[in-house]
Amino acid sequence: MWWFQQGLSFLPSVLVIWTFATFIFSYITAITLHHVDPALPYISDTGTIPPERCLFGVMLNIAAVLGIATIYVRYKQVHALNPEENLIIKLNKAGLVLGILSCLGLCLVANFQDLLRDFKGSKKKSTLFIVHVCGAVLAFSMGSFYMFVQTILSYQMQPKIHSKQVFWVRLLLVIWCGVSALSMMTCSSILYSSDFGPDIVQKLHWNPEDKGYVLHMVTTAAEWSMSFSFFGFFLTYIRDFQKITLRVEANLHGLTLYDTIPCPVTSERTPLLSRDFQ
């Protein structure tokens, strides 16, 4: 049996691979069509102009669904392993909420990537861009807090349930994410609060001679770095998910679908997926 056939380990793997492919495909398309600069554009800028905008939006929506599925499975696993630990129960519920909010932010990023043309025909980001920014802030901030909560859970469950190595790896990934987030927030705040031009928010192409170019590059590099810290964190779920299988139980309350009188019927337990992974 291959490693991805054990339990639900394929779920975090597919999430990371699919999301990474979303960024790479839209990036390749955008630079091929000269819509963005090859040197570290914002991730969302690679999905601003059609046709890459369509690809970016559809694939990122699917990534959000995969993210919710992964977060929910993790929630159920921790709940099953620690049914009576009050602190772990509260942290686990908080992690579920934070993870879902982060995936909601991904949906906003995917679906509010509109573009308008001004009277001269030049391409500019539309006023819906503010919704897109809110979605990005929601995705990154809630995702960071989700990683932090899960790291605390890993600490609380080691060494009885989690190994110390898993905790330290996740802690390093959280520190990586925190440093990237701090760098991105600091440089972007300076960039957009300083007088570097009225169209600084709407620029898709940057030259080394432009004012604020260094701050822009640091911000985009930090954004990509933060995304990769998320990828690394979800990859640490693979080993945990190898030890879990979800099932769905159908409880029938009648012999027919139109029968209103309850009668005892044998319940049916089937795997959540078409194949039972053990």
XYZ file of N, CA and C in Angstrom:
834
model
N 0.847 -1.198 0.000
C 0.000 0.000 0.000
C 0.882 1.248 0.000
N 0.608 2.163 -0.946
C 1.365 3.406 -1.014
C 0.981 4.310 0.158
N 1.867 5.274 0.454
C 1.635 6.143 1.602
C 0.360 6.946 1.454
N 0.001 7.375 0.219
C -1.194 8.176 0.023
C -2.467 7.337 0.036
N -2.341 6.017 0.134
C -3.496 5.137 0.258
C -3.806 4.814 1.715
N -3.010 5.313 2.625
C -3.208 5.035 4.042
C -4.090 6.111 4.663
N -5.266 5.691 5.150
C -6.181 6.635 5.768
C -6.591 7.746 4.819
N -6.569 8.966 5.347
C -6.939 10.139 4.545
C -5.720 11.026 4.287
N -4.556 10.416 4.225
C -3.333 11.199 4.034
C -3.294 11.912 2.684
N -4.099 11.432 1.742
C -4.115 12.091 0.435
C -4.736 13.486 0.502
N -5.574 13.752 1.535
C -6.319 15.010 1.594
C -5.405 16.221 1.752
N -4.529 16.270 2.771
C -3.627 17.430 2.845
C -2.646 17.484 1.674
N -2.298 16.314 1.128
C -1.391 16.297 -0.028
C -2.039 16.947 -1.238
N -3.291 16.586 -1.508
C -4.009 17.167 -2.638
C -4.221 18.662 -2.422
N -4.504 19.063 -1.183
C -4.690 20.488 -0.877
C -3.445 21.291 -1.231
N -2.287 20.832 -0.793
C -1.044 21.557 -1.043
C -0.694 21.550 -2.527
N -0.792 20.396 -3.166
C -0.440 20.292 -4.586
C -1.370 21.137 -5.436
N -2.658 21.090 -5.143
C -3.633 21.848 -5.932
C -3.431 23.356 -5.760
N -3.236 23.805 -4.527
C -3.056 25.236 -4.283
C -1.758 25.733 -4.918
N -0.699 24.948 -4.786
C 0.568 25.313 -5.417
C 0.414 25.389 -6.938
N -0.310 24.419 -7.512
C -0.551 24.430 -8.958
C -1.367 25.650 -9.369
N -2.297 26.073 -8.521
C -3.087 27.272 -8.807
C -2.185 28.488 -8.967
N -1.270 28.662 -8.027
C -0.355 29.808 -8.081
C 0.579 29.719 -9.293
N 1.104 28.520 -9.542
C 2.094 28.354 -10.609
C 1.456 28.516 -11.990
N 0.295 27.897 -12.209
C -0.350 27.981 -13.520
C -0.741 29.413 -13.856
N -1.331 30.121 -12.871
C -1.719 31.510 -13.127
C -0.485 32.398 -13.305
N 0.581 32.101 -12.570
C 1.825 32.874 -12.708
C 2.434 32.684 -14.100
N 2.506 31.433 -14.555
C 3.078 31.157 -15.873
C 2.247 31.818 -16.974
N 0.930 31.726 -16.848
C 0.053 32.341 -17.852
C 0.215 33.853 -17.870
N 0.282 34.455 -16.684
C 0.376 35.920 -16.589
C 1.687 36.445 -17.154
N 2.801 35.776 -16.856
C 4.074 36.277 -17.376
C 4.225 35.959 -18.864
N 3.609 34.864 -19.321
C 3.666 34.539 -20.749
C 2.948 35.599 -21.574
N 1.827 36.104 -21.048
C 1.053 37.131 -21.732
C 1.499 38.539 -21.358
N 2.577 38.648 -20.572
C 3.150 39.940 -20.165
C 2.153 40.792 -19.375
N 1.327 40.134 -18.586
C 0.387 40.863 -17.732
C 1.029 41.298 -16.412
N 2.068 40.584 -15.985
C 2.792 40.943 -14.769
C 4.277 40.786 -15.036
N 5.081 41.304 -14.119
C 6.526 41.151 -14.223
C 6.939 39.788 -13.676
N 7.941 39.154 -14.265
C 8.378 37.832 -13.782
C 8.957 37.865 -12.367
N 9.498 38.999 -11.943
C 10.173 39.097 -10.652
C 9.168 39.311 -9.523
N 8.728 38.224 -8.927
C 7.914 38.236 -7.713
C 6.746 39.233 -7.732
N 5.732 38.991 -8.541
C 4.516 39.809 -8.445
C 3.686 39.356 -7.233
N 2.713 40.159 -6.862
C 1.765 39.690 -5.861
C 1.076 38.435 -6.396
N 0.757 37.509 -5.506
C 0.099 36.270 -5.937
C -1.217 36.579 -6.640
N -1.978 37.497 -6.087
C -3.279 37.824 -6.680
C -3.140 38.579 -7.997
N -2.008 39.276 -8.191
C -1.804 39.980 -9.462
C -1.656 39.009 -10.623
N -1.239 37.777 -10.338
C -1.124 36.776 -11.402
C -2.493 36.255 -11.833
N -3.545 36.668 -11.120
C -4.897 36.252 -11.494
C -5.832 37.424 -11.638
N -5.305 38.569 -12.089
C -6.108 39.780 -12.197
C -6.733 39.966 -13.573
N -6.022 39.594 -14.618
C -6.460 39.832 -15.996
C -6.834 38.506 -16.654
N -7.923 38.470 -17.424
C -8.242 37.245 -18.175
C -7.130 36.937 -19.172
N -6.858 35.652 -19.481
C -7.605 34.465 -19.051
C -7.153 33.876 -17.730
N -5.995 34.300 -17.204
C -5.515 33.675 -15.966
C -6.438 33.962 -14.789
N -7.201 35.055 -14.874
C -8.147 35.353 -13.798
C -9.171 34.245 -13.646
N -9.664 33.716 -14.746
C -10.651 32.628 -14.706
C -10.042 31.371 -14.098
N -8.825 31.038 -14.538
C -8.137 29.867 -14.008
C -7.856 30.024 -12.520
N -7.396 31.188 -12.134
C -7.065 31.459 -10.741
C -8.305 31.348 -9.856
N -9.412 31.935 -10.296
C -10.631 31.932 -9.489
C -11.199 30.541 -9.295
N -11.307 29.767 -10.369
C -11.883 28.422 -10.275
C -11.014 27.517 -9.412
N -9.727 27.520 -9.660
C -8.830 26.632 -8.920
C -8.732 27.030 -7.452
N -8.771 28.326 -7.154
C -8.677 28.760 -5.763
C -9.952 28.430 -4.994
N -11.107 28.467 -5.662
C -12.346 28.037 -5.014
C -12.283 26.558 -4.630
N -11.743 25.743 -5.528
C -11.591 24.314 -5.222
C -10.601 24.129 -4.074
N -9.532 24.929 -4.057
C -8.566 24.859 -2.962
C -9.224 25.201 -1.627
N -10.153 26.164 -1.633
C -10.858 26.527 -0.401
C -11.708 25.359 0.106
N -12.360 24.653 -0.805
C -13.168 23.486 -0.418
C -12.266 22.398 0.160
N -11.142 22.132 -0.493
C -10.190 21.151 0.019
C -9.658 21.565 1.390
N -9.462 22.876 1.572
C -8.993 23.373 2.855
C -10.002 23.131 3.959
N -11.274 23.404 3.684
C -12.317 23.164 4.682
C -12.398 21.683 5.029
N -12.303 20.821 4.023
C -12.342 19.376 4.269
C -11.176 18.943 5.151
N -9.984 19.442 4.858
C -8.804 19.085 5.653
C -8.926 19.582 7.083
N -9.383 20.805 7.241
C -9.536 21.400 8.577
C -10.591 20.646 9.389
N -11.666 20.237 8.732
C -12.723 19.507 9.440
C -12.237 18.128 9.883
N -11.524 17.435 9.005
C -10.997 16.112 9.369
C -10.038 16.241 10.551
N -9.195 17.268 10.524
C -8.280 17.497 11.642
C -9.055 17.757 12.930
N -10.122 18.532 12.839
C -10.958 18.812 14.003
C -11.543 17.526 14.578
N -12.089 16.673 13.720
C -12.689 15.423 14.178
C -11.636 14.483 14.768
N -10.448 14.497 14.215
C -9.392 13.633 14.728
C -8.986 14.048 16.136
N -8.741 15.340 16.338
C -8.355 15.824 17.660
C -9.471 15.592 18.665
N -10.713 15.800 18.229
C -11.856 15.572 19.107
C -11.937 14.115 19.539
N -11.670 13.197 18.629
C -11.733 11.773 18.956
C -10.597 11.351 19.887
N -9.451 11.989 19.748
C -8.295 11.618 20.565
C -8.348 12.208 21.964
N -9.053 13.336 22.144
C -9.098 14.016 23.441
C -10.537 14.384 23.794
N -11.385 13.383 24.091
C -12.806 13.680 24.315
C -13.101 14.399 25.624
N -12.172 14.398 26.595
C -12.475 14.961 27.911
C -11.532 16.090 28.325
N -10.607 16.460 27.484
C -9.686 17.542 27.812
C -10.327 18.890 27.446
N -10.730 19.662 28.455
C -11.470 20.906 28.207
C -10.655 21.921 27.406
N -9.386 22.091 27.763
C -8.554 23.056 27.062
C -8.388 22.664 25.598
N -8.135 21.390 25.362
C -7.947 20.918 23.991
C -9.249 21.031 23.203
N -10.368 20.763 23.839
C -11.668 20.891 23.165
C -11.902 22.326 22.722
N -11.613 23.287 23.605
C -11.810 24.700 23.264
C -10.863 25.136 22.153
N -9.607 24.741 22.256
C -8.642 25.100 21.212
C -9.011 24.455 19.885
N -9.514 23.230 19.953
C -9.898 22.528 18.728
C -11.060 23.230 18.030
N -12.040 23.671 18.793
C -13.170 24.404 18.218
C -12.713 25.753 17.654
N -11.825 26.410 18.385
C -11.297 27.687 17.891
C -10.538 27.490 16.580
N -9.777 26.411 16.499
C -9.052 26.114 15.266
C -9.989 25.866 14.097
N -11.088 25.176 14.357
C -12.072 24.921 13.300
C -12.649 26.225 12.766
N -13.022 27.134 13.663
C -13.601 28.420 13.254
C -12.572 29.245 12.478
N -11.353 29.311 13.002
C -10.309 30.086 12.332
C -10.000 29.528 10.948
N -9.959 28.207 10.836
C -9.673 27.592 9.551
C -10.758 27.857 8.522
N -12.006 27.780 8.957
C -13.121 28.041 8.039
C -13.111 29.504 7.590
N -12.829 30.417 8.520
C -12.749 31.836 8.156
C -11.626 32.090 7.158
N -10.507 31.391 7.340
C -9.402 31.533 6.397
C -9.806 31.058 5.000
N -10.529 29.953 4.928
C -10.998 29.442 3.633
C -12.038 30.377 3.022
N -12.847 31.011 3.865
C -13.784 32.019 3.370
C -13.034 33.182 2.738
N -11.922 33.574 3.371
C -11.091 34.620 2.794
C -10.538 34.217 1.437
N -10.164 32.943 1.273
C -9.703 32.451 -0.024
C -10.789 32.595 -1.083
N -12.032 32.314 -0.704
C -13.142 32.454 -1.651
C -13.313 33.902 -2.082
N -13.167 34.839 -1.140
C -13.260 36.260 -1.495
C -12.135 36.656 -2.436
N -10.928 36.158 -2.163
C -9.802 36.443 -3.043
C -10.065 35.905 -4.448
N -10.646 34.718 -4.518
C -10.871 34.073 -5.813
C -11.962 34.756 -6.623
N -13.008 35.254 -5.960
C -14.189 35.728 -6.672
C -14.281 37.240 -6.809
N -13.403 37.986 -6.165
C -13.399 39.445 -6.297
C -12.075 39.897 -6.908
N -11.828 39.373 -8.096
C -10.646 39.731 -8.872
C -11.102 40.453 -10.135
N -11.824 41.547 -9.973
C -12.386 42.242 -11.120
C -11.380 43.232 -11.686
N -11.589 43.599 -12.936
C -10.699 44.541 -13.615
C -11.528 45.463 -14.498
N -11.210 46.730 -14.488
C -11.901 47.708 -15.323
C -10.901 48.423 -16.217
N -11.386 49.082 -17.238
C -10.547 49.914 -18.097
C -10.995 51.367 -17.954
N -10.034 52.240 -17.818
C -10.413 53.649 -17.712
C -10.677 54.212 -19.112
N -10.938 55.484 -19.184
C -11.340 56.086 -20.462
C -10.211 56.055 -21.492
N -8.986 55.872 -21.073
C -7.870 55.767 -22.007
C -7.605 54.332 -22.441
N -8.341 53.387 -21.853
C -8.180 51.993 -22.234
C -7.107 51.264 -21.455
N -6.481 51.922 -20.503
C -5.453 51.237 -19.727
C -6.092 50.365 -18.654
N -5.373 49.292 -18.283
C -5.915 48.337 -17.329
C -5.619 48.790 -15.913
N -6.660 48.756 -15.097
C -6.504 49.136 -13.709
C -7.333 48.209 -12.829
N -6.903 48.086 -11.588
C -7.681 47.307 -10.636
C -8.935 48.087 -10.267
N -10.059 47.394 -10.164
C -11.331 48.061 -9.934
C -11.535 48.387 -8.461
N -12.655 49.053 -8.161
C -12.972 49.387 -6.782
C -13.301 48.135 -5.962
N -13.627 47.023 -6.618
C -13.847 45.772 -5.905
C -12.555 45.236 -5.303
N -11.457 45.882 -5.638
C -10.162 45.462 -5.115
C -10.129 45.503 -3.593
N -10.892 46.407 -2.979
C -10.918 46.501 -1.520
C -11.490 45.237 -0.915
N -12.492 44.636 -1.582
C -13.052 43.369 -1.104
C -12.008 42.262 -1.232
N -11.273 42.302 -2.325
C -10.209 41.329 -2.539
C -9.143 41.434 -1.442
N -8.769 42.659 -1.096
C -7.772 42.866 -0.045
C -8.293 42.365 1.293
N -9.561 42.632 1.590
C -10.158 42.126 2.840
C -10.127 40.601 2.884
N -10.403 39.981 1.735
C -10.339 38.525 1.669
C -8.937 38.005 1.906
N -7.936 38.687 1.329
C -6.548 38.269 1.522
C -6.127 38.417 2.982
N -6.519 39.540 3.600
C -6.199 39.746 5.011
C -6.869 38.679 5.869
N -8.119 38.353 5.553
C -8.840 37.329 6.297
C -8.167 35.968 6.136
N -7.787 35.632 4.907
C -7.170 34.328 4.644
C -5.828 34.199 5.360
N -4.978 35.217 5.235
C -3.643 35.134 5.821
C -3.679 35.238 7.345
N -4.476 36.170 7.877
C -4.494 36.363 9.328
C -5.130 35.184 10.048
N -6.314 34.756 9.581
C -6.966 33.621 10.217
C -6.185 32.333 10.001
N -5.552 32.218 8.835
C -4.709 31.053 8.596
C -3.522 31.004 9.532
N -2.931 32.166 9.802
C -1.795 32.228 10.730
C -2.224 31.847 12.136
N -3.366 32.377 12.580
C -3.872 32.018 13.909
C -4.250 30.537 13.975
N -4.754 30.002 12.873
C -5.072 28.569 12.833
C -3.803 27.740 13.044
N -2.728 28.091 12.366
C -1.465 27.387 12.541
C -0.977 27.501 13.979
N -1.135 28.671 14.571
C -0.697 28.881 15.948
C -1.494 28.003 16.916
N -2.811 27.944 16.730
C -3.663 27.125 17.603
C -3.320 25.652 17.453
N -3.124 25.204 16.214
C -2.783 23.806 15.996
C -1.419 23.460 16.587
N -0.508 24.413 16.593
C 0.797 24.173 17.212
C 0.668 24.031 18.720
N -0.199 24.855 19.323
C -0.459 24.717 20.756
C -1.087 23.354 21.048
N -2.004 22.918 20.196
C -2.607 21.594 20.364
C -1.550 20.498 20.273
N -0.632 20.655 19.345
C 0.442 19.666 19.218
C 1.296 19.627 20.484
N 1.515 20.798 21.078
C 2.271 20.846 22.333
C 1.505 20.173 23.457
N 0.208 20.420 23.531
C -0.606 19.842 24.596
C -0.717 18.316 24.463
N -0.635 17.807 23.239
C -0.822 16.374 23.019
C 0.492 15.596 22.941
N 1.622 16.271 23.099
C 2.905 15.564 23.088
C 3.372 15.313 24.525
N 4.040 14.190 24.795
C 4.461 13.159 23.837
C 3.500 11.969 23.754
N 2.364 12.054 24.466
C 1.450 10.907 24.517
C 0.838 10.613 23.164
N 0.398 11.658 22.452
C -0.285 11.465 21.168
C 0.567 11.975 20.014
N 1.144 13.168 20.186
C 2.024 13.731 19.169
C 3.475 13.551 19.593
N 4.335 13.346 18.622
C 5.765 13.289 18.927
C 6.308 14.706 19.099
N 7.404 14.828 19.807
C 8.023 16.128 20.002
C 8.535 16.709 18.687
N 8.965 15.817 17.772
C 9.472 16.284 16.488
C 8.397 17.017 15.689
N 7.174 16.489 15.722
C 6.067 17.132 15.004
C 5.795 18.511 15.580
N 5.813 18.619 16.897
C 5.583 19.916 17.531
C 6.649 20.926 17.124
N 7.922 20.525 17.140
C 8.999 21.455 16.815
C 8.953 21.875 15.357
N 8.606 20.947 14.482
C 8.483 21.300 13.065
C 7.372 22.326 12.871
N 6.231 22.105 13.500
C 5.119 23.048 13.373
C 5.445 24.382 14.024
N 6.181 24.358 15.117
C 6.574 25.613 15.753
C 7.487 26.418 14.837
N 8.438 25.761 14.187
C 9.322 26.457 13.261
C 8.543 27.039 12.082
N 7.539 26.303 11.603
C 6.718 26.801 10.499
C 5.878 28.005 10.930
N 5.399 27.994 12.169
C 4.644 29.139 12.687
C 5.550 30.358 12.815
N 6.793 30.162 13.290
C 7.744 31.272 13.376
C 8.050 31.806 11.984
N 8.243 30.923 11.029
C 8.467 31.317 9.631
C 7.301 32.159 9.133
N 6.086 31.697 9.407
C 4.886 32.426 8.986
C 4.815 33.787 9.673
N 5.138 33.836 10.966
C 5.069 35.093 11.700
C 6.066 36.119 11.201
N 7.297 35.677 10.913
C 8.309 36.594 10.385
C 7.891 37.121 9.021
N 7.351 36.241 8.170
C 6.896 36.662 6.840
C 5.741 37.649 6.947
N 4.793 37.357 7.859
C 3.645 38.246 8.028
C 4.074 39.614 8.543
N 5.001 39.638 9.500
C 5.478 40.906 10.050
C 6.201 41.724 8.979
N 7.013 41.054 8.169
C 7.726 41.756 7.098
C 6.749 42.315 6.071
N 5.747 41.516 5.720
C 4.773 41.955 4.726
C 3.955 43.144 5.227
N 3.507 43.077 6.471
C 2.700 44.165 7.020
C 3.509 45.450 7.169
N 4.748 45.317 7.623
C 5.580 46.501 7.829
C 5.887 47.202 6.510
N 6.358 46.434 5.538
C 6.752 47.038 4.254
C 5.542 47.554 3.481
N 4.435 46.816 3.511
C 3.247 47.273 2.789
C 2.668 48.529 3.423
N 2.732 48.622 4.755
C 2.240 49.827 5.428
C 3.064 51.048 5.041
N 4.379 50.889 5.013
C 5.249 51.998 4.596
C 5.018 52.337 3.133
N 4.861 51.294 2.305
C 4.706 51.504 0.872
C 3.448 52.289 0.542
N 2.319 51.899 1.154
C 1.041 52.508 0.791
C 0.719 53.757 1.599
N 1.478 54.020 2.659
C 1.238 55.243 3.433
C 2.167 56.382 3.004
N 3.204 56.046 2.248
C 4.152 57.073 1.788
C 3.709 57.632 0.440
N 4.348 58.706 0.057
C 4.005 59.381 -1.198
C 4.860 58.830 -2.337
N 4.443 57.670 -2.861
C 5.149 57.052 -3.973
C 4.342 57.124 -5.270
N 3.321 57.947 -5.286
C 2.519 58.089 -6.498
C 1.063 57.749 -6.241
N 0.145 58.381 -6.986
C -1.286 58.167 -6.752
C -1.784 56.795 -7.201
N -1.065 56.128 -8.113
C -1.534 54.857 -8.656
C -0.750 53.680 -8.110
N -0.204 53.828 -6.897
C 0.636 52.778 -6.332
C -0.139 51.484 -6.116
N -1.422 51.605 -5.757
C -2.232 50.420 -5.504
C -2.595 49.717 -6.802
N -2.672 50.454 -7.886
C -3.152 49.911 -9.140
C -2.048 49.410 -10.068
N -0.808 49.524 -9.651
C 0.301 49.159 -10.533
C 0.433 47.644 -10.644
N 0.509 47.178 -11.889
C 0.785 45.767 -12.156
C 2.210 45.550 -12.654
N 2.857 46.616 -13.103
C 4.223 46.525 -13.611
C 5.119 47.486 -12.835
N 6.246 46.963 -12.387
C 7.194 47.754 -11.610
C 8.562 47.735 -12.280
N 9.249 48.856 -12.197
C 10.616 48.973 -12.690
C 11.540 49.260 -11.508
N 12.778 48.813 -11.583
C 13.714 49.088 -10.483
C 13.886 50.571 -10.191
N 13.608 51.427 -11.187
C 13.752 52.868 -10.976
C 12.558 53.483 -10.263
N 11.449 52.751 -10.130
C 10.244 53.291 -9.498
C 10.465 53.508 -8.008
N 9.826 54.551 -7.501
C 9.871 54.791 -6.056
C 9.125 53.674 -5.322
N 9.704 53.185 -4.261
C 9.081 52.127 -3.484
C 9.293 50.730 -4.045
N 10.191 50.610 -5.028
C 10.396 49.306 -5.670
C 10.925 48.274 -4.673
N 11.875 48.677 -3.834
C 12.456 47.739 -2.866
C 11.397 47.280 -1.864
N 10.599 48.243 -1.374
C 9.523 47.873 -0.445
C 8.518 46.937 -1.104
N 8.222 47.194 -2.363
C 7.308 46.331 -3.106
C 7.861 44.909 -3.215
N 9.130 44.773 -3.529
C 9.736 43.455 -3.684
C 9.775 42.699 -2.357
N 10.070 43.406 -1.277
C 10.088 42.751 0.034
C 8.686 42.280 0.409
N 7.677 43.105 0.108
C 6.295 42.744 0.421
C 5.854 41.508 -0.347
N 6.129 41.488 -1.643
C 5.717 40.333 -2.451
C 6.492 39.082 -2.064
N 7.788 39.227 -1.775
C 8.582 38.072 -1.346
C 8.040 37.513 -0.035
N 7.648 38.407 0.883
C 7.085 37.962 2.156
C 5.747 37.256 1.950
N 4.957 37.734 0.987
C 3.672 37.089 0.708
C 3.881 35.668 0.188
N 4.792 35.493 -0.751
C 5.091 34.155 -1.257
C 5.668 33.275 -0.154
N 6.536 33.840 0.666
C 7.128 33.084 1.765
C 6.064 32.620 2.756
N 5.113 33.483 3.059
C 4.040 33.134 3.978
C 3.176 32.002 3.411
N 2.925 32.045 2.118
C 2.144 30.988 1.474
C 2.857 29.645 1.569
N 4.166 29.662 1.376
C 4.923 28.411 1.457
C 4.968 27.868 2.882
N 4.909 28.744 3.874
C 4.835 28.259 5.260
C 3.516 27.535 5.501
N 2.432 28.008 4.883
C 1.155 27.296 4.962
C 1.262 25.919 4.322
N 1.894 25.863 3.155
C 2.058 24.578 2.472
C 2.798 23.588 3.372
N 3.892 24.059 3.963
C 4.670 23.183 4.823
C 3.886 22.709 6.030
N 3.061 23.599 6.589
C 2.294 23.222 7.776
C 1.276 22.129 7.450
N 0.558 22.272 6.350
C -0.444 21.265 6.008
C 0.207 19.943 5.597
N 1.427 19.995 5.116
C 2.123 18.744 4.797
C 2.436 17.944 6.054
N 2.533 18.609 7.213
C 2.771 17.877 8.461
C 1.554 17.062 8.887
N 0.410 17.298 8.247
C -0.792 16.518 8.546
C -0.774 15.134 7.907
N 0.103 14.907 6.950
C 0.063 13.664 6.188
C 0.192 12.452 7.101
N 1.171 12.483 7.979
C 1.381 11.344 8.869
C 0.204 11.160 9.823
N -0.360 12.259 10.312
C -1.519 12.162 11.207
C -2.725 11.580 10.490
N -2.941 12.009 9.248
C -4.119 11.573 8.505
C -4.010 10.132 8.018
N -2.823 9.553 8.069
C -2.681 8.148 7.716
C -3.368 7.240 8.720
N -3.680 7.781 9.874
C -4.240 6.982 10.959
C -5.721 7.269 11.192
N -6.399 7.821 10.202
C -7.814 8.140 10.383
C -8.603 7.797 9.128
N -9.834 7.282 9.340
C -10.760 6.998 8.257
C -12.127 7.527 8.659
N -12.776 8.256 7.792
C -14.111 8.776 8.071
C -15.159 7.875 7.437
N -16.269 7.687 8.158
C -17.389 6.917 7.640
C -18.662 7.755 7.744
N -19.637 7.439 6.901
C -20.945 8.076 6.961
C -21.968 7.016 7.333
N -22.884 7.352 8.239
C -23.902 6.415 8.699
C -25.277 6.933 8.290
N -26.027 6.120 7.544
C -27.379 6.472 7.103
C -28.398 5.816 8.029
N -29.194 6.621 8.733
C -30.238 6.123 9.623
C -31.585 6.253 8.930
N -32.190 5.123 8.574
C -33.481 5.114 7.893
C -34.599 5.090 8.918
N -35.625 5.932 8.707
C -36.755 6.015 9.626
C -38.033 5.493 8.993
N -37.918 4.833 7.880
C -39.096 4.274 7.215
C -38.681 3.367 6.086
N -39.621 2.494 5.674
C -39.333 1.569 4.588
C -39.435 2.226 3.225
N -40.106 3.386 3.173
C -40.240 4.114 1.918
C -39.898 5.578 2.173
N -39.704 6.307 1.099
C -39.363 7.719 1.237
C -40.581 8.583 1.496
N -41.800 8.017 1.331
C -43.006 8.792 1.585
C -43.740 8.309 2.827
N -43.197 7.332 3.533
C -43.819 6.804 4.743
C -43.577 7.763 5.891
N -44.640 8.196 6.555
C -44.518 9.147 7.660
C -44.518 8.472 9.018
N -44.805 7.169 9.075
C -44.836 6.454 10.346
C -43.462 5.839 10.596
N -42.789 6.227 11.658
C -41.460 5.671 11.918
C -41.517 4.171 12.147
N -40.555 3.479 11.637
C -40.448 2.048 11.869
C -38.973 1.689 11.920
N -38.630 0.713 12.746
C -37.221 0.353 12.885
C -36.660 -0.259 11.613
N -35.556 0.323 11.143
C -34.874 -0.172 9.958
C -33.387 -0.266 10.280
N -32.749 -1.262 9.805
C -31.329 -1.450 10.056
C -30.520 -0.319 9.428
N -29.675 0.288 10.245
C -28.835 1.377 9.743
C -27.728 0.818 8.866
N -27.249 1.652 7.961
C -26.188 1.234 7.052
C -24.977 2.113 7.266
N -23.832 1.485 7.464
C -22.575 2.204 7.645
C -21.712 1.973 6.420
N -21.340 3.053 5.761
C -20.522 2.962 4.563
C -19.368 3.948 4.661
N -18.281 3.676 3.947
C -17.163 4.631 3.953
C -17.590 5.978 3.395
N -16.955 7.036 3.896
C -17.251 8.378 3.393
C -16.895 8.482 1.925
N -15.846 7.788 1.497
C -15.450 7.752 0.108
C -15.799 6.395 -0.479
N -15.532 6.212 -1.764
C -15.918 4.975 -2.444
C -15.071 3.810 -2.010
N -13.972 4.075 -1.323
C -13.077 3.011 -0.899
C -12.746 3.190 0.560
N -12.694 2.065 1.267
C -12.389 2.123 2.700
C -10.895 1.995 2.890
N -10.274 3.088 3.331
C -8.824 3.068 3.561
C -8.554 2.661 4.991
N -7.725 1.674 5.168
C -7.377 1.189 6.502
C -5.887 1.410 6.751
